[in-house]
Amino acid sequence: AAMIIHFVAGLASLLYLPFIFTIVLLVIFLSATGLTLGIRQRVADLLILIFEWGSNVTEEPEEPTKDEQTQKEEEEPKPATIKKRHSSSDLRIIKREHSDVIENKLQGQDVLKKKSTVSVLVDDTLDFISAGIESIIEDNVTSRFSAEQLPSWNLLSRTKYDFQHISPKLTILWILGFCFRYLILVPIRVCLFVVGMASMCLIASAVGHVPNKSIKKWLNRRAMLMSMRIFSRSFSSIVRFHDRQNRANQGGICVANHTSPMDVMILSCDNCYAMVGQKQGGILGFIQTSLSKAEHHIWFERSEANDRKAVSNRMREHVDDPSKLPIIIFPEGTCINNTSVMMFKKGSFEISATIYPIAMKYDSRLGDAFWNSTKQSYGEYMWMMMTSWAITCDVWYLPPMTRLEGEDSIAFARRVKKAIAKAGGLVDLEWDGALKREKVSAKLIALQQKLYFERLSRRTSMCNDVTDEDMDILKNMSEEDRNQLLKQLDESDDVDAVIRKVSSFIPEVAQLVTEGNQTEPVN
Amino acid sequence: MLNISYNVVRMGNSSSLMLRDEEIEEISRETEFNRNQIVRLYSRFLSLDKKGQGFLEREDLMNVPELAVNPLGDRIVDAFFTLAGKDDKHLNFRQFVQVLAYFQPIDKSKKNQLNDRSKKLKFAFMMYDLNRNGYITREEFKVILNSMVGANITADQLDKIADRTIEEADADQDGKISFDEFCKAMEKTDIEDKMSIRFLN
């Protein structure tokens, strides 16, 4: 019996290794020529069908396992299909009505008659309380820093949530998937990764020796495209590029939303970019040096990175040189989970007046590309990527945007962000991605206070101290006096001027106002 | 391989160990949230508990940026922890859900509506009553007002608004507002609407 096992094992390994090598060679050939067989796409479609079948299977066991009497009564009238979730927005816990009310109040959307200070304050307090509780239950910001919840399970244990029932059928599927991923996909991918790394560094160093500039550029382009394509296949990425006519060709700055360290790799499958980043040590540093031999990239020393002016200058030099490659920048500054676009830092928008925006949207059903740097190290992340099904991404090249007359870089950044969010179907947020690690800044809190103060000024007579007593006096004026007063008042007077004029006309009012406003005597 | 199977075990079992079916049923009976809502709230509780301690501290709630910029943010967190129970530094999941239950919409067909309304008013009262002695004083009110508008108004204006507000509600003219006076002042306000949160099924 042992002999048979040995024989089978020997045969398997005899078939196994050549199988892997053939695939690797095939991939290298396809990458070098830029062709594709469409296999990845077809397998991806098949997998999605399997997942959907799987989610149908999960709904069945839920009803019989429930013992609770009341819950059975709730469940019966509803057909089983209603419980299937179709999109991640269905996973909401509450409807954030009070937060919307506060938003409207602060932005001045409700312009109504002035009311008494006390009633406005009380009203607003209650709204603030409810909005605060809503944000404890569900908020727009912290959810962006962890992976998106999937509508149905994709047979990866990392996305299994503890309120999902897993039937035996699904468990078998999972085991099959596990074997397929770890025994077939991972070895192929690891080989491809090594090959891609080797080709990138070796060819880049070799190309660096070529004297002729234009041949060097052409060779570098072919080498980089090939290496990046091998890399992207080593993670089984399925990338679709849209609107390729808007691609940046000569120099310029490209900006994109940031989800993972692989963003650059994916974008580099279609076009060559100059990269910007901090000079690292170790393997990454070695890669950076090799890349720099063939083309001009911008690597900063740690000390330089803090000097924003130096950074801007180097980038400006690069951008102004038409023989150099376009720069790729991620203005969010950190990885976001690809459901939204967060605040763009204005730095890169100050350098050049023309920006080439790129929108990237990953489909997380086959593998979530988001790197949660607070929870995973880089190595763990790479391993997660290698053991996923695939990485699917849509890339939209947006037409170049130029800064308008009199538009400052913050407004320009906001405009570009809005365009990218729209193209990628992402939520446009003004919150800073740095909130992933830092607390809210005192500046932001002060801004909220200012917004609230402005609201109070709009809605109440708080700042002007026209009390009810004042109003009574004005009401009891004789008709004659009132007409005279009205003649003095002008349409364009602001409230202070009105008070002044009224006070000078009616001495009693003047007295009341002076008593009230000891800091601002009426002249 | 060993590493991976450990992960599988962890993912599948660790969180469900912390929230068993019986617990869900108990909480559901106490707070009238249904099973689905409790599980989702649990998922939220876990994501707020970044250090994985099994309970929340004040800092965990203040880490929510939208709460941090809310002028009543730290008052809300304070009220949350005070209402939760004896230990006002740690909040376990059960207490978390119990306080959130205060914000459920009032079911008009039920009998103890007054109790629900009173609970909501209690939460609002705690916003202002800083030292929790059952009275809102002028000074306490000024602190709240200050956190809402910051340095944008003068000390005088602050005083004046505080005075006016306390006067309006102070029925027995003792210079401070008791819980009863507070409730009376809120009679005309639609507390049920203002302090109810719509939970989705």
XYZ file of C-alpha atoms in Angstrom:
724
model
C 0.000 0.000 0.000
C 2.852 2.347 0.873
C 4.388 1.611 -2.505
C 1.198 2.675 -4.272
C 1.096 5.940 -2.336
C 4.732 6.618 -3.201
C 4.028 5.853 -6.850
C 1.010 8.161 -6.995
C 2.892 10.918 -5.221
C 5.784 10.570 -7.641
C 3.471 10.711 -10.612
C 1.656 13.724 -9.221
C 4.860 15.653 -8.696
C 6.033 14.639 -12.136
C 2.937 16.208 -13.644
C 2.681 19.004 -11.185
C 6.018 20.752 -11.688
C 5.932 20.845 -15.494
C 2.347 22.062 -15.280
C 3.436 25.017 -13.187
C 6.404 25.803 -15.376
C 4.307 25.764 -18.510
C 1.894 28.221 -17.050
C 4.740 30.486 -15.963
C 6.274 30.456 -19.427
C 2.917 31.123 -21.026
C 2.390 34.100 -18.763
C 5.794 35.543 -19.549
C 5.054 35.273 -23.244
C 1.658 36.938 -22.862
C 3.078 39.738 -20.737
C 5.887 40.480 -23.118
C 3.546 40.796 -26.032
C 0.694 42.460 -24.153
C -1.821 39.866 -25.229
C -4.407 38.146 -23.102
C -6.268 34.873 -23.445
C -9.196 36.017 -21.360
C -8.861 33.032 -19.052
C -8.830 35.102 -15.887
C -12.015 36.873 -16.823
C -13.839 33.625 -17.559
C -12.711 31.990 -14.335
C -13.777 35.109 -12.441
C -17.245 34.973 -13.968
C -17.526 31.312 -13.054
C -16.519 32.037 -9.470
C -19.113 34.763 -9.122
C -21.786 32.356 -10.301
C -20.623 29.874 -7.685
C -20.776 32.510 -4.940
C -24.283 33.485 -5.864
C -25.344 29.860 -5.811
C -23.629 29.591 -2.448
C -25.551 32.528 -0.991
C -28.818 30.919 -2.048
C -27.738 27.848 -0.159
C -27.059 29.789 3.076
C -30.588 31.148 3.352
C -32.220 27.732 3.725
C -31.006 26.480 7.131
C -31.890 29.729 8.937
C -35.585 29.080 9.451
C -35.559 25.549 10.939
C -32.736 26.305 13.382
C -34.616 29.152 15.060
C -36.293 28.129 18.288
C -37.555 31.518 19.406
C -41.284 31.623 19.103
C -41.593 35.313 18.349
C -38.911 35.200 15.724
C -40.645 32.356 13.952
C -43.767 34.460 13.807
C -41.795 37.319 12.311
C -40.126 35.123 9.732
C -43.142 33.285 8.379
C -44.905 35.964 6.397
C -41.673 36.941 4.622
C -40.440 34.825 1.681
C -36.886 33.527 2.071
C -35.414 35.587 -0.755
C -35.982 38.927 0.954
C -33.172 38.272 3.412
C -30.553 38.117 0.672
C -28.511 41.282 0.747
C -27.769 42.825 -2.595
C -25.297 45.540 -1.824
C -23.144 46.634 1.060
C -25.327 49.681 1.653
C -28.050 47.264 2.767
C -25.885 46.541 5.774
C -26.851 49.832 7.442
C -28.115 49.754 11.000
C -29.930 53.095 11.151
C -31.189 55.900 8.988
C -29.128 58.958 9.888
C -31.899 61.533 9.926
C -30.677 63.681 12.789
C -27.167 63.942 11.372
C -28.692 65.260 8.153
C -30.720 67.796 10.129
C -27.581 69.061 11.846
C -25.758 69.232 8.513
C -28.550 71.361 7.092
C -28.625 73.593 10.136
C -24.895 74.245 10.028
C -24.829 74.862 6.301
C -27.639 77.359 6.573
C -30.134 75.460 4.485
C -33.054 76.416 6.662
C -33.480 80.149 6.388
C -36.573 80.990 8.353
C -37.768 83.756 10.593
C -35.702 84.583 13.633
C -36.713 82.819 16.790
C -35.828 83.250 20.415
C -32.356 82.195 21.447
C -33.541 79.833 24.119
C -35.865 77.846 21.921
C -33.253 77.538 19.178
C -30.605 76.400 21.639
C -32.854 73.773 23.178
C -33.931 72.529 19.779
C -30.366 72.319 18.546
C -29.167 70.579 21.688
C -31.631 67.774 21.118
C -30.594 67.463 17.503
C -26.922 67.411 18.445
C -27.571 64.675 20.971
C -29.382 62.486 18.482
C -26.837 63.141 15.756
C -24.080 62.209 18.203
C -25.759 58.933 19.118
C -26.275 58.198 15.441
C -22.576 58.665 14.821
C -21.789 56.236 17.637
C -23.905 53.611 15.913
C -22.780 54.316 12.384
C -20.369 56.912 11.064
C -19.064 57.941 7.702
C -15.393 57.992 8.538
C -14.223 55.002 10.573
C -16.009 52.651 8.203
C -13.655 53.765 5.416
C -10.624 52.410 7.198
C -11.639 48.782 7.283
C -12.493 46.414 4.483
C -15.910 46.719 2.949
C -18.459 44.136 4.046
C -19.547 41.885 1.229
C -23.159 41.233 0.345
C -22.583 37.496 0.045
C -19.781 35.244 1.140
C -16.975 34.651 -1.325
C -15.641 31.428 0.214
C -12.662 33.066 1.878
C -12.423 32.512 5.609
C -11.219 36.075 6.103
C -14.582 37.467 5.021
C -16.740 35.113 7.011
C -18.872 37.017 9.529
C -20.166 35.381 12.649
C -23.792 35.936 11.824
C -23.582 33.800 8.739
C -24.828 30.248 8.828
C -22.588 27.919 6.887
C -24.255 24.802 5.593
C -22.377 21.547 4.929
C -22.618 22.146 1.169
C -20.873 25.450 1.575
C -18.190 23.930 3.750
C -17.356 21.424 1.024
C -17.180 24.215 -1.502
C -14.887 26.097 0.807
C -12.543 23.118 1.165
C -12.404 22.694 -2.609
C -11.719 26.362 -3.017
C -9.044 26.226 -0.353
C -7.225 23.394 -2.095
C -7.467 25.061 -5.451
C -6.138 28.335 -4.120
C -3.302 27.038 -2.001
C -2.176 24.076 -4.083
C -2.528 25.413 -7.588
C -2.825 29.160 -7.575
C -0.298 30.041 -4.896
C 2.695 28.140 -6.340
C 2.062 29.626 -9.772
C 1.727 33.055 -8.303
C 4.853 32.819 -6.203
C 6.877 31.736 -9.246
C 5.463 34.563 -11.296
C 6.237 37.039 -8.567
C 9.862 35.959 -8.419
C 10.152 36.016 -12.199
C 8.562 39.454 -12.371
C 10.845 40.851 -9.695
C 13.918 39.411 -11.374
C 12.973 40.678 -14.794
C 12.197 44.145 -13.502
C 15.458 44.602 -11.645
C 17.773 42.866 -14.097
C 16.329 44.400 -17.230
C 16.145 47.827 -15.649
C 19.824 47.655 -14.677
C 20.735 46.372 -18.128
C 18.762 49.072 -19.883
C 20.505 51.638 -17.728
C 23.699 50.969 -19.661
C 22.241 51.795 -23.049
C 23.737 55.080 -24.273
C 21.121 56.137 -26.811
C 18.352 58.040 -25.026
C 15.409 57.207 -27.240
C 16.265 53.520 -27.507
C 16.710 53.472 -23.755
C 13.268 54.980 -23.293
C 11.673 52.503 -25.662
C 13.415 49.531 -24.041
C 12.481 50.725 -20.569
C 8.883 51.042 -21.595
C 8.712 47.530 -22.988
C 10.560 46.118 -19.976
C 8.435 47.887 -17.405
C 5.171 47.007 -19.096
C 6.183 43.372 -19.309
C 7.344 43.179 -15.704
C 4.244 44.888 -14.400
C 2.024 42.582 -16.387
C 3.824 39.570 -14.928
C 3.366 41.064 -11.476
C -0.290 41.712 -12.013
C -0.796 38.150 -13.167
C 1.033 36.950 -10.087
C -1.873 38.346 -8.084
C -4.400 37.317 -10.707
C -5.495 40.865 -11.345
C -8.184 41.492 -13.874
C -7.931 45.104 -14.903
C -10.151 46.981 -17.314
C -8.994 50.328 -18.634
C -11.554 52.865 -19.813
C -11.152 56.017 -21.860
C -7.575 55.309 -22.804
C -7.527 58.309 -25.072
C -7.125 60.469 -21.960
C -3.893 58.783 -20.914
C -1.028 61.088 -19.978
C 1.651 60.888 -22.634
C 4.325 63.428 -21.965
C 5.033 64.501 -18.453
C 2.404 66.043 -16.229
C 0.979 64.893 -12.956
C -1.525 62.054 -12.629
C -3.602 61.744 -9.469
C -5.636 58.768 -8.382
C -7.488 57.533 -5.326
C -5.494 55.190 -3.127
C -6.593 51.792 -1.944
C -3.569 49.555 -1.881
C 0.147 49.422 -2.589
C -0.752 47.621 -5.789
C -2.365 50.696 -7.285
C 0.912 51.667 -8.934
C 1.416 48.178 -10.282
C -2.037 48.133 -11.819
C -1.675 51.531 -13.402
C 1.760 50.614 -14.714
C 0.331 47.765 -16.754
C -0.907 50.270 -19.256
C 1.416 53.245 -19.082
C 4.799 54.073 -17.648
C 4.940 56.449 -14.710
C 7.609 58.092 -12.652
C 7.119 57.152 -9.047
C 7.402 59.390 -6.043
C 8.184 58.158 -2.584
C 10.458 57.915 0.378
C 13.740 56.110 -0.040
C 13.480 52.818 1.786
C 16.089 50.385 2.972
C 16.284 46.657 2.327
C 14.569 44.993 -0.609
C 12.362 47.940 -1.447
C 15.405 50.188 -1.514
C 17.141 47.788 -3.881
C 14.132 47.858 -6.194
C 14.075 51.635 -6.078
C 17.738 51.832 -7.048
C 17.331 49.404 -9.938
C 14.345 51.266 -11.294
C 16.192 54.548 -11.114
C 18.937 53.198 -13.376
C 16.632 53.027 -16.349
C 14.359 55.973 -15.787
C 14.050 59.042 -13.676
C 12.032 58.502 -10.472
C 11.750 60.773 -7.464
C 12.936 59.188 -4.247
C 13.243 61.333 -1.146
C 15.439 60.937 1.844
C 13.456 60.905 5.057
C 14.731 64.343 6.062
C 13.850 65.847 2.700
C 10.352 64.411 2.874
C 9.472 66.760 5.705
C 10.604 69.809 3.799
C 7.584 70.532 1.668
C 9.238 73.200 -0.353
C 12.083 70.898 -1.385
C 9.565 68.254 -2.362
C 7.582 70.726 -4.449
C 10.691 71.996 -6.186
C 11.923 68.583 -7.198
C 8.533 67.650 -8.504
C 8.224 70.899 -10.393
C 11.599 70.316 -12.043
C 10.483 66.889 -13.110
C 7.138 68.022 -14.451
C 8.662 70.848 -16.463
C 10.947 68.429 -18.296
C 8.980 66.967 -21.244
C 11.377 64.065 -21.727
C 10.465 62.649 -18.340
C 7.598 60.325 -17.534
C 4.344 61.525 -15.972
C 4.341 61.420 -12.179
C 1.739 59.376 -10.311
C 0.555 60.760 -6.995
C -2.037 59.669 -4.453
C -3.193 62.876 -2.740
C -5.214 61.102 -0.048
C -1.933 60.186 1.575
C -3.120 56.842 2.918
C -5.048 53.753 1.828
C -8.824 54.060 1.976
C -11.185 51.136 1.564
C -12.402 52.120 -1.912
C -15.967 52.989 -0.964
C -15.154 56.677 -0.812
C -12.606 59.315 -1.723
C -11.264 61.346 1.195
C -9.650 64.751 1.343
C -6.986 65.420 -1.272
C -3.898 67.149 0.119
C -3.308 70.341 -1.769
C 0.467 69.912 -2.189
C 0.442 68.239 -5.595
C -2.143 70.654 -6.922
C 0.164 73.587 -6.389
C 2.862 72.307 -8.692
C 1.189 72.139 -12.023
C -1.851 73.774 -13.485
C -2.860 70.654 -15.431
C -3.749 67.413 -13.711
C -4.641 64.046 -15.249
C -7.127 62.425 -12.883
C -7.508 58.658 -12.736
C -10.327 56.868 -10.936
C -9.818 53.332 -9.668
C -12.586 51.086 -8.431
C -11.874 47.598 -7.177
C -14.506 44.890 -7.149
C -14.047 43.236 -3.798
C -16.088 40.123 -4.514
C -13.094 38.060 -5.578
C -10.601 39.576 -3.189
C -10.430 42.847 -1.327
C -7.350 44.810 -2.291
C -7.606 47.304 0.559
C -4.527 47.391 2.797
C -5.464 48.063 6.399
C -2.038 49.240 7.484
C -3.091 49.524 11.112
C -3.975 45.832 11.227
C -1.755 44.115 8.695
C 1.895 44.306 7.942
C 3.026 44.587 4.335
C 4.064 40.924 4.226
C 0.726 39.720 5.615
C -1.028 41.868 3.090
C 0.920 40.398 0.166
C 0.160 36.898 1.382
C -3.544 37.734 1.660
C -3.469 38.984 -1.917
C -1.734 35.875 -3.157
C -4.286 33.623 -1.525
C -7.365 35.504 -2.738
C -9.239 34.504 -5.814
C -8.385 37.532 -7.911
C -8.100 41.292 -7.808
C -10.570 42.997 -10.098
C -10.164 46.642 -10.930
C -11.709 49.197 -13.240
C -9.565 52.164 -14.176
C -11.010 55.286 -15.731
C -8.724 57.852 -17.320
C -10.454 61.209 -16.903
C -9.837 64.127 -19.277
C -7.153 66.494 -17.974
C -8.338 69.243 -15.637
C -6.826 72.690 -15.425
C -6.916 75.121 -12.578
C -9.391 77.919 -13.200
C -8.733 81.648 -12.888
C -8.635 82.647 -9.264
C -9.139 79.105 -8.034
C -6.838 78.217 -5.163
C -5.235 74.797 -4.871
C -7.643 73.620 -2.178
C -10.660 74.331 -4.364
C -8.892 72.765 -7.349
C -8.119 69.640 -5.326
C -11.733 69.446 -4.266
C -12.941 69.726 -7.829
C -10.653 66.964 -9.053
C -11.688 64.789 -6.126
C -15.326 65.271 -7.008
C -14.682 64.218 -10.611
C -12.799 61.111 -9.546
C -15.515 60.151 -7.044
C -18.176 60.571 -9.691
C -16.340 58.469 -12.277
C -15.580 55.655 -9.864
C -18.994 55.622 -8.187
C -17.423 56.469 -4.824
C -18.704 58.668 -2.012
C -17.050 62.090 -1.946
C -15.961 62.967 1.599
C -14.195 66.010 2.961
C -12.745 64.126 5.927
C -8.988 63.735 6.118
C -7.596 60.249 5.562
C -5.102 60.955 8.325
C -7.959 60.342 10.789
C -7.104 56.673 10.332
C -4.318 57.189 12.842
C -4.768 60.642 14.315
C -7.414 62.332 16.358
C -9.575 65.128 15.075
C -7.605 68.368 14.997
C -8.465 71.280 17.271
C -8.853 73.363 14.121
C -11.704 71.201 12.903
C -13.459 71.429 16.256
C -13.072 75.201 16.238
C -14.517 75.284 12.727
C -17.620 73.436 13.904
C -18.041 75.944 16.719
C -17.771 78.782 14.245
C -20.371 77.187 11.976
C -22.711 76.805 14.925
C -22.160 80.373 16.032
C -23.005 81.577 12.542
C -26.162 79.531 12.641
C -27.181 81.132 15.932
C -26.576 84.583 14.467
C -28.766 83.727 11.508
C -31.562 82.212 13.497
C -31.698 84.325 16.632
C -31.320 87.879 17.706
C -28.627 86.770 20.113
C -25.874 89.016 18.853
C -27.922 92.071 18.450
C -29.667 91.996 21.778
C -32.977 93.245 20.490
C -35.025 91.930 23.356
C -38.750 91.614 23.700
C -38.793 94.810 25.705
C -37.261 96.719 22.826
C -39.833 95.281 20.490
C -42.630 96.386 22.810
C -41.417 99.972 22.797
C -41.202 99.985 19.052
C -44.737 98.624 18.835
C -46.090 101.343 21.102
C -44.739 104.184 19.038
C -47.206 106.580 17.505
C -47.903 106.289 13.831
C -46.262 109.614 13.147
C -43.072 108.710 14.953
C -42.886 105.390 13.198
C -43.165 106.980 9.769
C -40.459 109.448 10.632
C -38.209 106.645 11.852
C -38.814 104.588 8.776
C -37.753 107.482 6.600
C -34.419 107.510 8.361
C -33.846 103.811 7.963
C -32.331 102.583 4.770
C -32.830 99.209 3.036
C -29.133 98.606 3.063
C -28.634 99.204 6.794
C -27.483 96.199 8.701
C -28.998 95.415 12.093
C -26.401 97.410 14.026
C -27.120 100.521 12.030
C -30.821 100.012 12.570
C -30.325 99.793 16.311
C -28.226 102.903 16.268
C -30.783 104.899 14.333
C -33.682 103.617 16.382
C -31.837 104.324 19.620
C -31.065 107.869 18.664
C -34.722 108.365 17.770
C -36.173 106.769 20.881
C -34.239 107.509 24.067
C -35.820 104.617 26.006
C -34.457 102.125 23.538
C -31.065 103.749 23.733
C -31.014 103.214 27.440
C -32.007 99.566 27.183
C -29.366 98.925 24.572
C -26.608 100.554 26.591
C -27.583 98.571 29.666
C -27.465 95.406 27.663
C -24.363 96.041 25.621
C -21.844 97.264 28.098
C -19.014 96.245 25.823
C -20.371 98.138 22.869
C -21.683 101.551 23.829
C -23.967 103.081 21.254
C -22.623 106.286 19.811
C -0.628 25.497 6.935
C -0.885 25.487 10.717
C -0.988 29.242 10.741
C -3.847 29.325 8.305
C -5.979 26.823 10.175
C -5.509 28.834 13.359
C -6.901 31.855 11.551
C -9.872 29.854 10.364
C -10.657 28.770 13.885
C -10.229 32.296 15.195
C -12.439 33.947 12.607
C -15.141 31.382 12.935
C -15.304 31.096 16.666
C -13.765 33.946 18.583
C -16.478 36.531 18.153
C -19.330 34.071 18.435
C -17.852 32.850 21.709
C -18.335 36.343 23.026
C -21.933 36.626 21.937
C -23.899 33.465 22.404
C -27.436 32.927 21.245
C -28.770 32.993 24.820
C -27.176 36.369 25.389
C -28.726 37.718 22.214
C -32.116 36.486 23.363
C -31.734 38.076 26.793
C -30.677 41.397 25.358
C -33.511 41.207 22.855
C -36.024 40.740 25.637
C -34.590 43.575 27.728
C -34.214 46.158 25.025
C -36.686 45.134 22.337
C -34.128 45.147 19.572
C -34.505 42.188 17.266
C -31.792 39.606 16.673
C -30.586 41.146 13.449
C -30.182 44.583 15.006
C -28.337 43.193 18.010
C -25.891 41.309 15.819
C -25.212 44.405 13.743
C -24.752 46.501 16.874
C -22.346 43.854 18.094
C -20.367 44.120 14.917
C -20.228 47.889 15.470
C -19.221 47.402 19.105
C -16.311 45.227 17.987
C -15.144 47.759 15.455
C -15.203 50.537 18.055
C -13.269 48.319 20.462
C -10.033 48.665 18.548
C -7.841 47.204 21.246
C -10.034 44.130 21.464
C -10.594 44.426 25.201
C -14.224 43.351 25.155
C -15.376 46.661 26.592
C -15.362 50.287 25.464
C -13.646 53.209 27.134
C -14.526 56.873 26.664
C -11.615 57.277 24.290
C -13.008 54.572 22.009
C -16.196 56.528 21.480
C -14.354 59.838 21.055
C -12.325 58.213 18.283
C -15.339 58.566 16.028
C -14.513 61.783 14.172
C -18.125 62.843 13.727
C -18.624 62.605 17.476
C -15.400 64.461 18.189
C -16.538 67.487 16.186
C -20.018 67.392 17.723
C -20.073 70.245 20.279
C -21.818 68.003 22.771
C -19.527 65.084 21.951
C -17.868 64.613 25.305
C -21.117 65.328 27.159
C -22.805 62.552 25.184
C -20.003 60.129 26.003
C -20.210 61.135 29.662
C -23.969 60.553 29.773
C -23.510 57.215 28.013
C -21.076 55.958 30.614
C -23.020 57.346 33.568
C -26.247 55.695 32.505
C -24.531 52.419 31.731
C -23.866 51.344 35.275
C -21.722 51.405 38.342
C -18.382 51.277 36.562
C -18.381 54.474 34.585
C -15.054 53.807 32.899
C -15.910 50.603 31.047
C -18.863 49.825 28.852
C -19.651 46.243 27.944
C -21.882 45.274 25.034
C -25.000 44.768 27.092
C -24.730 48.234 28.618
C -23.969 49.671 25.192
C -27.233 48.297 23.817
C -29.192 49.284 26.920
C -28.274 52.942 26.543
C -28.948 52.871 22.801
C -32.381 51.470 23.591
C -33.267 54.849 25.121
C -33.303 56.163 21.565
C -35.722 53.697 20.144
C -38.853 55.290 18.755
C -41.727 55.299 21.209
C -44.337 52.746 20.272
C -47.592 54.666 20.584
C -49.573 51.502 21.060
C -47.682 50.470 24.167
C -48.608 51.262 27.738
C -45.421 52.624 29.283
C -44.939 55.548 26.953
C -44.337 57.911 29.848
C -41.427 55.784 30.977
C -39.813 55.945 27.542
C -40.313 59.685 27.284
C -38.892 60.163 30.718
C -35.790 58.157 29.800
C -35.119 60.347 26.810
C -35.550 63.472 28.885
C -33.171 62.050 31.455
C -30.490 61.673 28.809
C -30.994 65.242 27.650
C -30.920 66.483 31.238
C -27.579 64.787 31.741
C -26.097 66.907 28.971
C -26.314 69.925 31.182
C -26.085 68.569 34.698
C -22.304 68.279 34.786
C -21.825 67.306 38.411
C -24.856 65.002 38.345
C -26.437 66.505 41.437
C -29.862 66.689 39.811
C -29.752 70.437 39.122
C -28.632 72.507 36.165
C -26.997 75.693 37.385
C -26.174 78.814 35.459
C -22.482 77.940 35.528
C -23.096 74.469 34.146
C -25.190 75.885 31.350
C -22.469 78.365 30.502
C -19.976 75.534 30.105
C -22.237 73.793 27.604
C -22.922 76.945 25.694
C -19.216 77.656 25.573
C -18.482 74.280 24.025
C -21.124 74.918 21.384
C -19.945 78.312 20.199
C -16.369 78.444 21.413
C -14.530 81.745 21.427
C -16.977 83.302 19.013
C -19.070 85.155 21.578
C -18.074 87.467 24.395
C -18.304 86.489 28.043
C -21.113 89.023 28.422
C -23.227 87.531 25.696
C -22.606 84.132 27.248
C -23.840 85.369 30.600
C -26.886 86.969 29.129
C -28.002 83.915 27.214
C -27.405 81.701 30.236
C -29.441 84.046 32.428
C -32.297 84.194 29.998
C -32.424 80.458 29.555
C -32.357 79.637 33.255
C -35.025 82.248 33.957
C -37.403 80.818 31.417
C -37.458 77.376 32.960
C -36.844 78.170 36.631
C -40.336 77.817 38.034
C -39.466 77.945 41.738
C -36.976 80.768 41.262
C -34.139 79.015 43.066
C -31.624 79.977 40.404
C -31.218 76.450 39.082
C -33.263 73.944 37.116
C -34.372 70.640 38.579
C -35.323 67.622 36.507
C -39.021 68.340 36.984
C -38.652 71.943 35.854
C -36.667 70.653 32.885
C -39.418 68.217 31.892
C -42.048 70.909 32.275
C -40.060 73.249 30.027
C -39.817 70.490 27.424
C -43.530 69.762 27.436
C -44.129 71.516 24.174
C -41.094 69.986 22.453
C -41.644 66.827 20.461
C -39.089 64.786 22.376
C -40.289 61.553 20.837
C -39.404 62.777 17.412
C -36.216 64.660 18.259
C -34.631 61.939 20.305
C -35.626 58.838 18.428
C -33.389 57.076 16.011
C -34.794 55.065 13.161
C -33.361 51.562 13.403
C -33.565 49.592 10.198
C -34.672 46.005 10.255
